[in-house]
PDB file of C-alpha atoms in Angstrom:
ATOM      1  CA  MET A 844      -0.114  -0.063  -0.012  1.00 30.00           C
ATOM      2  CA  ASP A 845       1.329   3.418  -0.807  1.00 33.00           C
ATOM      3  CA  ASP A 846       1.204   5.555   2.376  1.00 35.00           C
ATOM      4  CA  ALA A 847       1.259   8.758   0.279  1.00 33.00           C
ATOM      5  CA  ARG A 848      -1.782   7.717  -2.072  1.00 31.00           C
ATOM      6  CA  ALA A 849      -4.347   9.931  -0.299  1.00 34.00           C
ATOM      7  CA  LEU A 850      -2.063  12.980  -0.199  1.00 33.00           C
ATOM      8  CA  ASP A 851      -2.825  14.731  -3.414  1.00 35.00           C
ATOM      9  CA  ASP A 852      -3.075  18.421  -4.507  1.00 33.00           C
ATOM     10  CA  THR A 853      -6.495  18.918  -2.897  1.00 35.00           C
ATOM     11  CA  GLU A 854      -5.268  18.190   0.627  1.00 41.00           C
ATOM     12  CA  PRO A 855      -5.182  21.155   3.172  1.00 39.00           C
ATOM     13  CA  SER A 856      -1.826  23.125   2.843  1.00 41.00           C
ATOM     14  CA  THR A 857       0.297  22.840   6.096  1.00 47.00           C
ATOM     15  CA  ASP A 858       3.951  23.446   6.883  1.00 63.00           C
ATOM     16  CA  TYR A 859       4.402  19.693   6.858  1.00 70.00           C
ATOM     17  CA  ALA A 860       2.473  18.942   3.679  1.00 72.00           C
ATOM     18  CA  ALA A 861       5.429  18.540   1.420  1.00 76.00           C
ATOM     19  CA  LEU A 862       7.171  16.252   3.740  1.00 77.00           C
ATOM     20  CA  ARG A 863       4.152  14.111   4.193  1.00 74.00           C
ATOM     21  CA  ARG A 864       3.946  13.771   0.342  1.00 76.00           C
ATOM     22  CA  ASP A 865       7.463  12.514   0.043  1.00 80.00           C
ATOM     23  CA  PRO A 866       7.524   8.748  -0.761  1.00 81.00           C
ATOM     24  CA  ALA A 867      10.622   8.280   1.189  1.00 80.00           C
ATOM     25  CA  TYR A 868       9.179   9.833   4.287  1.00 81.00           C
ATOM     26  CA  ALA A 869       6.083   7.665   3.867  1.00 81.00           C
ATOM     27  CA  HIS A 870       8.392   4.592   3.635  1.00 83.00           C
ATOM     28  CA  LEU A 871      10.186   5.603   6.760  1.00 84.00           C
ATOM     29  CA  ASN A 872       6.979   5.867   8.708  1.00 86.00           C
ATOM     30  CA  ARG A 873       5.460   2.643   7.217  1.00 88.00           C
ATOM     31  CA  ALA A 874       7.816   0.406   9.343  1.00 91.00           C
ATOM     32  CA  LEU A 875       6.152   2.073  12.497  1.00 94.00           C
ATOM     33  CA  LEU A 876       2.564   1.649  11.305  1.00 92.00           C
ATOM     34  CA  ASP A 877       3.429  -2.119  10.735  1.00 92.00           C
ATOM     35  CA  LEU A 878       3.873  -2.476  14.450  1.00 92.00           C
ATOM     36  CA  VAL A 879       0.401  -1.307  15.293  1.00 91.00           C
ATOM     37  CA  PRO A 880      -1.980  -4.280  16.164  1.00 85.00           C
ATOM     38  CA  VAL A 881      -4.524  -4.603  13.388  1.00 83.00           C
ATOM     39  CA  GLY A 882      -7.962  -6.479  13.404  1.00 75.00           C
ATOM     40  CA  SER A 883      -9.198  -6.218  16.933  1.00 65.00           C
ATOM     41  CA  GLY A 884     -10.581  -2.623  16.705  1.00 73.00           C
ATOM     42  CA  PRO A 885      -8.459  -1.107  19.464  1.00 91.00           C
ATOM     43  CA  SER A 886      -8.346   2.204  20.923  1.00 96.00           C
ATOM     44  CA  VAL A 887      -5.418   4.133  19.400  1.00 97.00           C
ATOM     45  CA  LEU A 888      -4.061   7.650  20.356  1.00 97.00           C
ATOM     46  CA  ASP A 889      -2.114   9.245  17.532  1.00 97.00           C
ATOM     47  CA  LEU A 890      -0.097  11.685  19.660  1.00 97.00           C
ATOM     48  CA  GLY A 891       1.449  14.528  17.475  1.00 94.00           C
ATOM     49  CA  CYS A 892      -1.016  13.634  14.819  1.00 93.00           C
ATOM     50  CA  GLY A 893      -0.262  16.890  12.757  1.00 89.00           C
ATOM     51  CA  ASP A 894      -2.414  17.108   9.645  1.00 88.00           C
ATOM     52  CA  GLY A 895      -3.867  13.673  10.118  1.00 92.00           C
ATOM     53  CA  ALA A 896      -1.813  11.884   7.400  1.00 88.00           C
ATOM     54  CA  VAL A 897      -0.587   9.149   9.776  1.00 91.00           C
ATOM     55  CA  SER A 898      -4.202   8.979  11.335  1.00 94.00           C
ATOM     56  CA  GLU A 899      -5.525   8.269   7.908  1.00 93.00           C
ATOM     57  CA  GLN A 900      -3.065   5.500   7.312  1.00 92.00           C
ATOM     58  CA  LEU A 901      -3.939   3.953  10.606  1.00 94.00           C
ATOM     59  CA  LEU A 902      -7.637   3.905   9.738  1.00 95.00           C
ATOM     60  CA  LEU A 903      -6.914   2.528   6.335  1.00 93.00           C
ATOM     61  CA  ARG A 904      -5.151  -0.378   7.886  1.00 92.00           C
ATOM     62  CA  ASP A 905      -7.835  -1.007  10.524  1.00 93.00           C
ATOM     63  CA  PRO A 906     -11.136   0.840   9.840  1.00 92.00           C
ATOM     64  CA  ALA A 907     -12.609  -0.778  13.048  1.00 91.00           C
ATOM     65  CA  MET A 908     -10.123   1.018  15.382  1.00 94.00           C
ATOM     66  CA  SER A 909     -11.347   3.887  17.638  1.00 96.00           C
ATOM     67  CA  LEU A 910      -8.887   6.707  16.905  1.00 97.00           C
ATOM     68  CA  VAL A 911      -8.123   9.936  18.625  1.00 98.00           C
ATOM     69  CA  GLY A 912      -5.568  12.400  17.399  1.00 97.00           C
ATOM     70  CA  VAL A 913      -3.947  15.066  19.606  1.00 97.00           C
ATOM     71  CA  ASP A 914      -1.647  17.905  18.359  1.00 95.00           C
ATOM     72  CA  PRO A 915      -0.786  21.235  19.920  1.00 94.00           C
ATOM     73  CA  ASP A 916      -1.212  23.231  16.578  1.00 91.00           C
ATOM     74  CA  PRO A 917      -4.985  23.988  15.853  1.00 94.00           C
ATOM     75  CA  ALA A 918      -4.196  24.688  12.205  1.00 90.00           C
ATOM     76  CA  LEU A 919      -2.919  21.216  11.728  1.00 89.00           C
ATOM     77  CA  LEU A 920      -5.825  19.767  13.568  1.00 94.00           C
ATOM     78  CA  GLY A 921      -8.150  21.578  11.194  1.00 94.00           C
ATOM     79  CA  ALA A 922      -6.331  19.948   8.268  1.00 91.00           C
ATOM     80  CA  ALA A 923      -6.827  16.556  10.049  1.00 93.00           C
ATOM     81  CA  ARG A 924     -10.524  17.109  10.618  1.00 95.00           C
ATOM     82  CA  ALA A 925     -10.965  18.170   6.963  1.00 94.00           C
ATOM     83  CA  ARG A 926      -9.220  14.976   5.843  1.00 90.00           C
ATOM     84  CA  LEU A 927     -10.989  12.517   8.226  1.00 95.00           C
ATOM     85  CA  GLY A 928     -14.136  14.151   9.279  1.00 94.00           C
ATOM     86  CA  ASP A 929     -15.976  12.086  11.821  1.00 94.00           C
ATOM     87  CA  ARG A 930     -13.867   8.954  11.387  1.00 95.00           C
ATOM     88  CA  ALA A 931     -11.504  10.126  14.121  1.00 97.00           C
ATOM     89  CA  ARG A 932     -11.688  12.656  17.043  1.00 97.00           C
ATOM     90  CA  PHE A 933      -9.140  15.344  17.291  1.00 97.00           C
ATOM     91  CA  LEU A 934      -8.065  17.460  20.401  1.00 97.00           C
ATOM     92  CA  VAL A 935      -5.660  20.242  20.965  1.00 97.00           C
ATOM     93  CA  GLY A 936      -2.947  19.008  23.400  1.00 96.00           C
ATOM     94  CA  ASP A 937       0.573  17.616  23.642  1.00 93.00           C
ATOM     95  CA  ALA A 938       2.497  14.806  25.118  1.00 92.00           C
ATOM     96  CA  ALA A 939       2.739  16.536  28.444  1.00 91.00           C
ATOM     97  CA  SER A 940      -1.092  17.094  28.692  1.00 94.00           C
ATOM     98  CA  VAL A 941      -2.493  13.572  27.769  1.00 96.00           C
ATOM     99  CA  SER A 942      -2.959  12.500  31.350  1.00 94.00           C
ATOM    100  CA  ARG A 943      -5.301  15.642  31.841  1.00 95.00           C
ATOM    101  CA  LEU A 944      -7.072  15.075  28.545  1.00 97.00           C
ATOM    102  CA  PHE A 945      -8.078  11.415  29.114  1.00 97.00           C
ATOM    103  CA  PRO A 946      -8.888   9.162  31.994  1.00 97.00           C
ATOM    104  CA  PRO A 947      -6.439   6.595  33.089  1.00 97.00           C
ATOM    105  CA  ALA A 948      -6.305   3.316  30.930  1.00 97.00           C
ATOM    106  CA  THR A 949      -8.166   4.782  27.985  1.00 97.00           C
ATOM    107  CA  PHE A 950      -5.940   3.450  25.069  1.00 97.00           C
ATOM    108  CA  ASP A 951      -4.603   0.103  23.938  1.00 96.00           C
ATOM    109  CA  THR A 952      -1.946   1.723  21.780  1.00 96.00           C
ATOM    110  CA  VAL A 953      -0.234   5.087  21.690  1.00 97.00           C
ATOM    111  CA  VAL A 954       1.685   6.020  18.459  1.00 97.00           C
ATOM    112  CA  LEU A 955       4.097   8.884  18.114  1.00 97.00           C
ATOM    113  CA  ALA A 956       4.921   8.958  14.344  1.00 94.00           C
ATOM    114  CA  ASN A 957       8.143  10.753  13.780  1.00 90.00           C
ATOM    115  CA  CYS A 958       7.451  13.465  16.366  1.00 91.00           C
ATOM    116  CA  VAL A 959       9.119  12.301  19.681  1.00 95.00           C
ATOM    117  CA  HIS A 960      11.993  14.470  18.959  1.00 92.00           C
ATOM    118  CA  LEU A 961       9.780  17.432  19.369  1.00 89.00           C
ATOM    119  CA  VAL A 962       8.838  16.552  22.947  1.00 93.00           C
ATOM    120  CA  PRO A 963      10.792  18.855  25.365  1.00 91.00           C
ATOM    121  CA  ASP A 964      10.223  16.893  28.447  1.00 94.00           C
ATOM    122  CA  LEU A 965      10.415  13.187  27.685  1.00 96.00           C
ATOM    123  CA  ASP A 966      10.136  11.940  31.264  1.00 96.00           C
ATOM    124  CA  GLU A 967       6.881  13.895  31.899  1.00 95.00           C
ATOM    125  CA  ALA A 968       5.493  12.744  28.530  1.00 96.00           C
ATOM    126  CA  LEU A 969       6.248   9.058  29.107  1.00 97.00           C
ATOM    127  CA  GLY A 970       4.703   9.211  32.724  1.00 97.00           C
ATOM    128  CA  GLY A 971       1.455  10.651  31.074  1.00 97.00           C
ATOM    129  CA  ILE A 972       1.426   8.125  28.235  1.00 98.00           C
ATOM    130  CA  GLY A 973       1.772   5.424  30.684  1.00 97.00           C
ATOM    131  CA  ARG A 974      -1.294   6.635  32.728  1.00 97.00           C
ATOM    132  CA  VAL A 975      -3.622   6.642  29.685  1.00 98.00           C
ATOM    133  CA  LEU A 976      -2.479   3.220  28.444  1.00 97.00           C
ATOM    134  CA  VAL A 977      -4.299   0.043  29.544  1.00 97.00           C
ATOM    135  CA  ALA A 978      -2.196  -2.453  31.458  1.00 97.00           C
ATOM    136  CA  GLY A 979      -0.384  -4.473  28.644  1.00 96.00           C
ATOM    137  CA  GLY A 980      -1.001  -1.426  26.207  1.00 96.00           C
ATOM    138  CA  ARG A 981       1.715  -0.606  23.761  1.00 96.00           C
ATOM    139  CA  LEU A 982       3.571   2.631  23.157  1.00 97.00           C
ATOM    140  CA  LEU A 983       5.120   2.917  19.622  1.00 98.00           C
ATOM    141  CA  PHE A 984       7.405   5.727  18.333  1.00 97.00           C
ATOM    142  CA  ASN A 985      10.041   6.363  15.755  1.00 96.00           C
ATOM    143  CA  SER A 986      12.375   9.291  14.904  1.00 94.00           C
ATOM    144  CA  ALA A 987      14.774  10.120  12.086  1.00 91.00           C
ATOM    145  CA  PHE A 988      15.992  13.184  14.074  1.00 89.00           C
ATOM    146  CA  TYR A 989      18.172  12.103  16.887  1.00 92.00           C
ATOM    147  CA  SER A 990      21.902  11.909  17.678  1.00 91.00           C
ATOM    148  CA  GLY A 991      23.220   9.351  15.273  1.00 90.00           C
ATOM    149  CA  ALA A 992      20.595   9.644  12.549  1.00 92.00           C
ATOM    150  CA  GLU A 993      23.009  11.373  10.221  1.00 90.00           C
ATOM    151  CA  THR A 994      25.977   9.288   8.904  1.00 90.00           C
ATOM    152  CA  ALA A 995      29.385  10.679   9.338  1.00 90.00           C
ATOM    153  CA  ALA A 996      29.999  10.795   5.606  1.00 90.00           C
ATOM    154  CA  ASP A 997      26.885  13.106   5.186  1.00 91.00           C
ATOM    155  CA  LEU A 998      27.609  15.555   8.001  1.00 90.00           C
ATOM    156  CA  PRO A 999      29.680  17.861   5.719  1.00 91.00           C
ATOM    157  CA  MET A1000      26.621  18.088   3.363  1.00 89.00           C
ATOM    158  CA  TYR A1001      24.443  19.335   6.160  1.00 88.00           C
ATOM    159  CA  ALA A1002      27.019  21.824   7.201  1.00 91.00           C
ATOM    160  CA  GLU A1003      27.501  23.215   3.713  1.00 93.00           C
ATOM    161  CA  LEU A1004      23.821  23.584   3.390  1.00 92.00           C
ATOM    162  CA  VAL A1005      23.265  25.592   6.577  1.00 92.00           C
ATOM    163  CA  GLY A1006      26.409  27.548   5.817  1.00 93.00           C
ATOM    164  CA  THR A1007      25.299  28.548   2.332  1.00 94.00           C
ATOM    165  CA  ALA A1008      21.870  29.503   3.685  1.00 94.00           C
ATOM    166  CA  ARG A1009      23.441  31.738   6.238  1.00 93.00           C
ATOM    167  CA  ARG A1010      25.600  33.466   3.754  1.00 94.00           C
ATOM    168  CA  LEU A1011      22.594  34.155   1.686  1.00 95.00           C
ATOM    169  CA  ALA A1012      20.728  35.542   4.653  1.00 94.00           C
ATOM    170  CA  ARG A1013      23.660  37.964   5.322  1.00 93.00           C
ATOM    171  CA  ARG A1014      23.607  39.091   1.675  1.00 94.00           C
ATOM    172  CA  ARG A1015      20.066  40.062   2.183  1.00 93.00           C
ATOM    173  CA  GLY A1016      20.945  41.933   5.412  1.00 93.00           C
ATOM    174  CA  LEU A1017      18.935  39.543   7.601  1.00 92.00           C
ATOM    175  CA  PRO A1018      19.877  39.262  11.271  1.00 85.00           C
ATOM    176  CA  LEU A1019      21.038  36.031  12.431  1.00 85.00           C
ATOM    177  CA  ALA A1020      20.673  35.073  16.061  1.00 80.00           C
ATOM    178  CA  ARG A1021      22.924  32.864  18.034  1.00 69.00           C
ATOM    179  CA  SER A1022      21.059  30.012  19.762  1.00 57.00           C
ATOM    180  CA  ALA A1023      22.478  29.696  23.134  1.00 45.00           C
ATOM    181  CA  ALA A1024      20.916  26.236  23.653  1.00 46.00           C
ATOM    182  CA  GLY A1025      22.359  24.861  20.427  1.00 49.00           C
ATOM    183  CA  ARG A1026      20.365  21.986  18.960  1.00 57.00           C
ATOM    184  CA  PRO A1027      16.970  21.413  20.494  1.00 64.00           C
ATOM    185  CA  SER A1028      17.173  18.915  23.293  1.00 73.00           C
ATOM    186  CA  GLY A1029      15.107  16.311  21.338  1.00 76.00           C
ATOM    187  CA  LEU A1030      17.609  16.238  18.435  1.00 78.00           C
ATOM    188  CA  ARG A1031      20.347  15.509  20.895  1.00 85.00           C
ATOM    189  CA  ARG A1032      18.812  12.293  22.314  1.00 93.00           C
ATOM    190  CA  ASN A1033      20.274   9.068  21.302  1.00 94.00           C
ATOM    191  CA  THR A1034      18.874   5.539  21.263  1.00 95.00           C
ATOM    192  CA  GLU A1035      20.230   4.661  24.742  1.00 96.00           C
ATOM    193  CA  GLY A1036      18.711   7.809  26.135  1.00 96.00           C
ATOM    194  CA  TYR A1037      15.295   6.815  24.878  1.00 97.00           C
ATOM    195  CA  ARG A1038      15.728   3.338  26.190  1.00 97.00           C
ATOM    196  CA  ALA A1039      16.779   4.640  29.642  1.00 97.00           C
ATOM    197  CA  ALA A1040      13.902   7.045  29.700  1.00 97.00           C
ATOM    198  CA  LEU A1041      11.391   4.139  28.898  1.00 98.00           C
ATOM    199  CA  ALA A1042      12.754   2.013  31.807  1.00 97.00           C
ATOM    200  CA  SER A1043      12.657   4.889  34.137  1.00 97.00           C
ATOM    201  CA  ALA A1044       8.976   5.475  33.249  1.00 97.00           C
ATOM    202  CA  GLY A1045       8.278   1.804  34.081  1.00 97.00           C
ATOM    203  CA  PHE A1046       7.880   0.407  30.537  1.00 98.00           C
ATOM    204  CA  THR A1047       8.901  -3.177  29.857  1.00 98.00           C
ATOM    205  CA  ASP A1048       9.633  -5.444  26.864  1.00 97.00           C
ATOM    206  CA  VAL A1049      11.458  -2.525  25.172  1.00 97.00           C
ATOM    207  CA  VAL A1050      12.464  -3.440  21.685  1.00 97.00           C
ATOM    208  CA  SER A1051      14.280  -0.989  19.361  1.00 96.00           C
ATOM    209  CA  ASP A1052      15.380  -1.213  15.740  1.00 95.00           C
ATOM    210  CA  GLU A1053      17.479   1.102  13.492  1.00 95.00           C
ATOM    211  CA  ARG A1054      17.060   1.207   9.748  1.00 94.00           C
ATOM    212  CA  GLU A1055      18.876   3.183   7.105  1.00 92.00           C
ATOM    213  CA  PHE A1056      17.101   4.933   4.305  1.00 89.00           C
ATOM    214  CA  THR A1057      18.472   6.598   1.065  1.00 88.00           C
ATOM    215  CA  LEU A1058      17.006   9.980   0.667  1.00 84.00           C
ATOM    216  CA  GLY A1059      17.306  12.405  -2.277  1.00 83.00           C
ATOM    217  CA  ALA A1060      16.973  16.124  -2.763  1.00 81.00           C
ATOM    218  CA  ARG A1061      13.259  16.004  -2.785  1.00 83.00           C
ATOM    219  CA  PHE A1062      13.236  14.801   0.817  1.00 84.00           C
ATOM    220  CA  LEU A1063      15.696  17.557   1.851  1.00 84.00           C
ATOM    221  CA  THR A1064      13.659  20.241   0.090  1.00 85.00           C
ATOM    222  CA  ALA A1065      10.645  19.216   2.114  1.00 86.00           C
ATOM    223  CA  LEU A1066      12.517  18.905   5.342  1.00 84.00           C
ATOM    224  CA  CYS A1067      13.807  22.473   4.772  1.00 85.00           C
ATOM    225  CA  SER A1068      10.294  23.703   4.665  1.00 83.00           C
ATOM    226  CA  THR A1069       9.426  22.524   8.118  1.00 82.00           C
ATOM    227  CA  PRO A1070       9.510  24.846  11.192  1.00 79.00           C
ATOM    228  CA  MET A1071      11.784  22.405  13.142  1.00 78.00           C
ATOM    229  CA  PHE A1072      14.514  22.570  10.540  1.00 84.00           C
ATOM    230  CA  ALA A1073      14.183  26.029   9.176  1.00 87.00           C
ATOM    231  CA  THR A1074      14.205  27.769  12.679  1.00 84.00           C
ATOM    232  CA  ALA A1075      17.021  25.581  13.954  1.00 84.00           C
ATOM    233  CA  ALA A1076      19.183  26.163  10.822  1.00 87.00           C
ATOM    234  CA  LEU A1077      18.606  30.001  10.728  1.00 90.00           C
ATOM    235  CA  PRO A1078      17.585  31.183  14.191  1.00 88.00           C
ATOM    236  CA  GLY A1079      16.439  34.870  14.115  1.00 88.00           C
ATOM    237  CA  VAL A1080      15.089  34.648  10.584  1.00 91.00           C
ATOM    238  CA  ASP A1081      11.413  34.488   9.817  1.00 88.00           C
ATOM    239  CA  ARG A1082      10.579  30.732   9.357  1.00 86.00           C
ATOM    240  CA  ARG A1083       9.197  31.057   5.767  1.00 88.00           C
ATOM    241  CA  THR A1084      12.154  33.193   4.773  1.00 93.00           C
ATOM    242  CA  ALA A1085      14.512  30.570   6.342  1.00 91.00           C
ATOM    243  CA  ALA A1086      12.903  27.855   4.508  1.00 90.00           C
ATOM    244  CA  GLU A1087      13.190  29.736   1.210  1.00 92.00           C
ATOM    245  CA  LEU A1088      16.918  30.464   1.845  1.00 94.00           C
ATOM    246  CA  LEU A1089      17.532  26.775   2.683  1.00 93.00           C
ATOM    247  CA  GLY A1090      15.728  25.684  -0.578  1.00 91.00           C
ATOM    248  CA  GLU A1091      17.883  28.063  -2.578  1.00 94.00           C
ATOM    249  CA  ALA A1092      21.069  26.784  -0.896  1.00 94.00           C
ATOM    250  CA  LEU A1093      20.006  23.209  -1.495  1.00 91.00           C
ATOM    251  CA  GLU A1094      19.354  23.971  -5.280  1.00 92.00           C
ATOM    252  CA  GLN A1095      22.864  25.437  -5.503  1.00 92.00           C
ATOM    253  CA  GLN A1096      24.430  22.536  -3.849  1.00 90.00           C
ATOM    254  CA  TYR A1097      22.460  20.025  -5.877  1.00 87.00           C
ATOM    255  CA  GLU A1098      23.267  21.819  -9.190  1.00 89.00           C
ATOM    256  CA  ARG A1099      27.043  21.462  -8.446  1.00 89.00           C
ATOM    257  CA  ALA A1100      26.807  17.752  -7.725  1.00 85.00           C
ATOM    258  CA  PRO A1101      23.576  15.777  -7.547  1.00 85.00           C
ATOM    259  CA  PHE A1102      23.622  13.560  -4.376  1.00 84.00           C
ATOM    260  CA  THR A1103      21.632  11.349  -2.009  1.00 86.00           C
ATOM    261  CA  ILE A1104      21.970  11.127   1.786  1.00 87.00           C
ATOM    262  CA  THR A1105      21.655   8.142   4.154  1.00 91.00           C
ATOM    263  CA  ARG A1106      19.706   8.729   7.221  1.00 90.00           C
ATOM    264  CA  ARG A1107      18.872   6.316  10.060  1.00 93.00           C
ATOM    265  CA  CYS A1108      15.547   6.047  11.705  1.00 94.00           C
ATOM    266  CA  VAL A1109      15.076   4.409  15.053  1.00 96.00           C
ATOM    267  CA  TYR A1110      11.848   2.522  16.032  1.00 97.00           C
ATOM    268  CA  PHE A1111      10.728   1.717  19.555  1.00 98.00           C
ATOM    269  CA  SER A1112       8.079  -0.569  20.991  1.00 97.00           C
ATOM    270  CA  ALA A1113       7.407  -0.846  24.642  1.00 98.00           C
ATOM    271  CA  ILE A1114       4.697  -2.188  26.970  1.00 97.00           C
ATOM    272  CA  ARG A1115       3.001  -0.747  30.102  1.00 97.00           C
ATOM    273  CA  PRO A1116       2.909  -3.527  32.631  1.00 95.00           C
TER     274      PRO A1116
END
């Protein structure tokens, strides 16, 4: 099944739409969706559901499931509702607020599809997720944005991309802020850190898997348009302008020498005892 098949030019436009449409990104998430139990009509929480693209794929795989999507961005939730109507329920919230949004033991499965790196306080989030899962319930998440996701051979390419975009910004006279915190905390986590946090939160039967994906310029172009990447690469510059500059830098880089990158994605499955 093509995870991008429902994402056509009629879908609501969002900051993440281009990335959602990318076949490589869909393939990256497919391995996570394959871990979700199918056939029993479970109650599933799609946490960090964004514009509902992953929610839609979950329902395509198991139309009987009871699905709730949660995201902190009302605009993305509007796109999700436009996509799925009454096939799912969508609420404003984040990983830290799930235990206030739902009674204990509400869900059989909680899924965070490629967004766990955006969670600022992982311990708080895992504690809340554990409370809303039933005993024996499963937490599933993945990320292609963590310490170790980039291969050493590709790091110079990322550095060149950001460096070129910063030079373009200076030529326009745009101010570039220095980020005292450096990379967001979620991007600095590694697989052992996730494993330790799951154990500390009381999860058991923790299983992880790392896979490598070959990605082209289309993926990078879509990635550059997202708020996470654009604001981290060019702090102090308007996000949309930053995305435009990164796209221009990528185009220059690709014209000199077409390339692909290799990126790792980590997948975790854990059980609430």
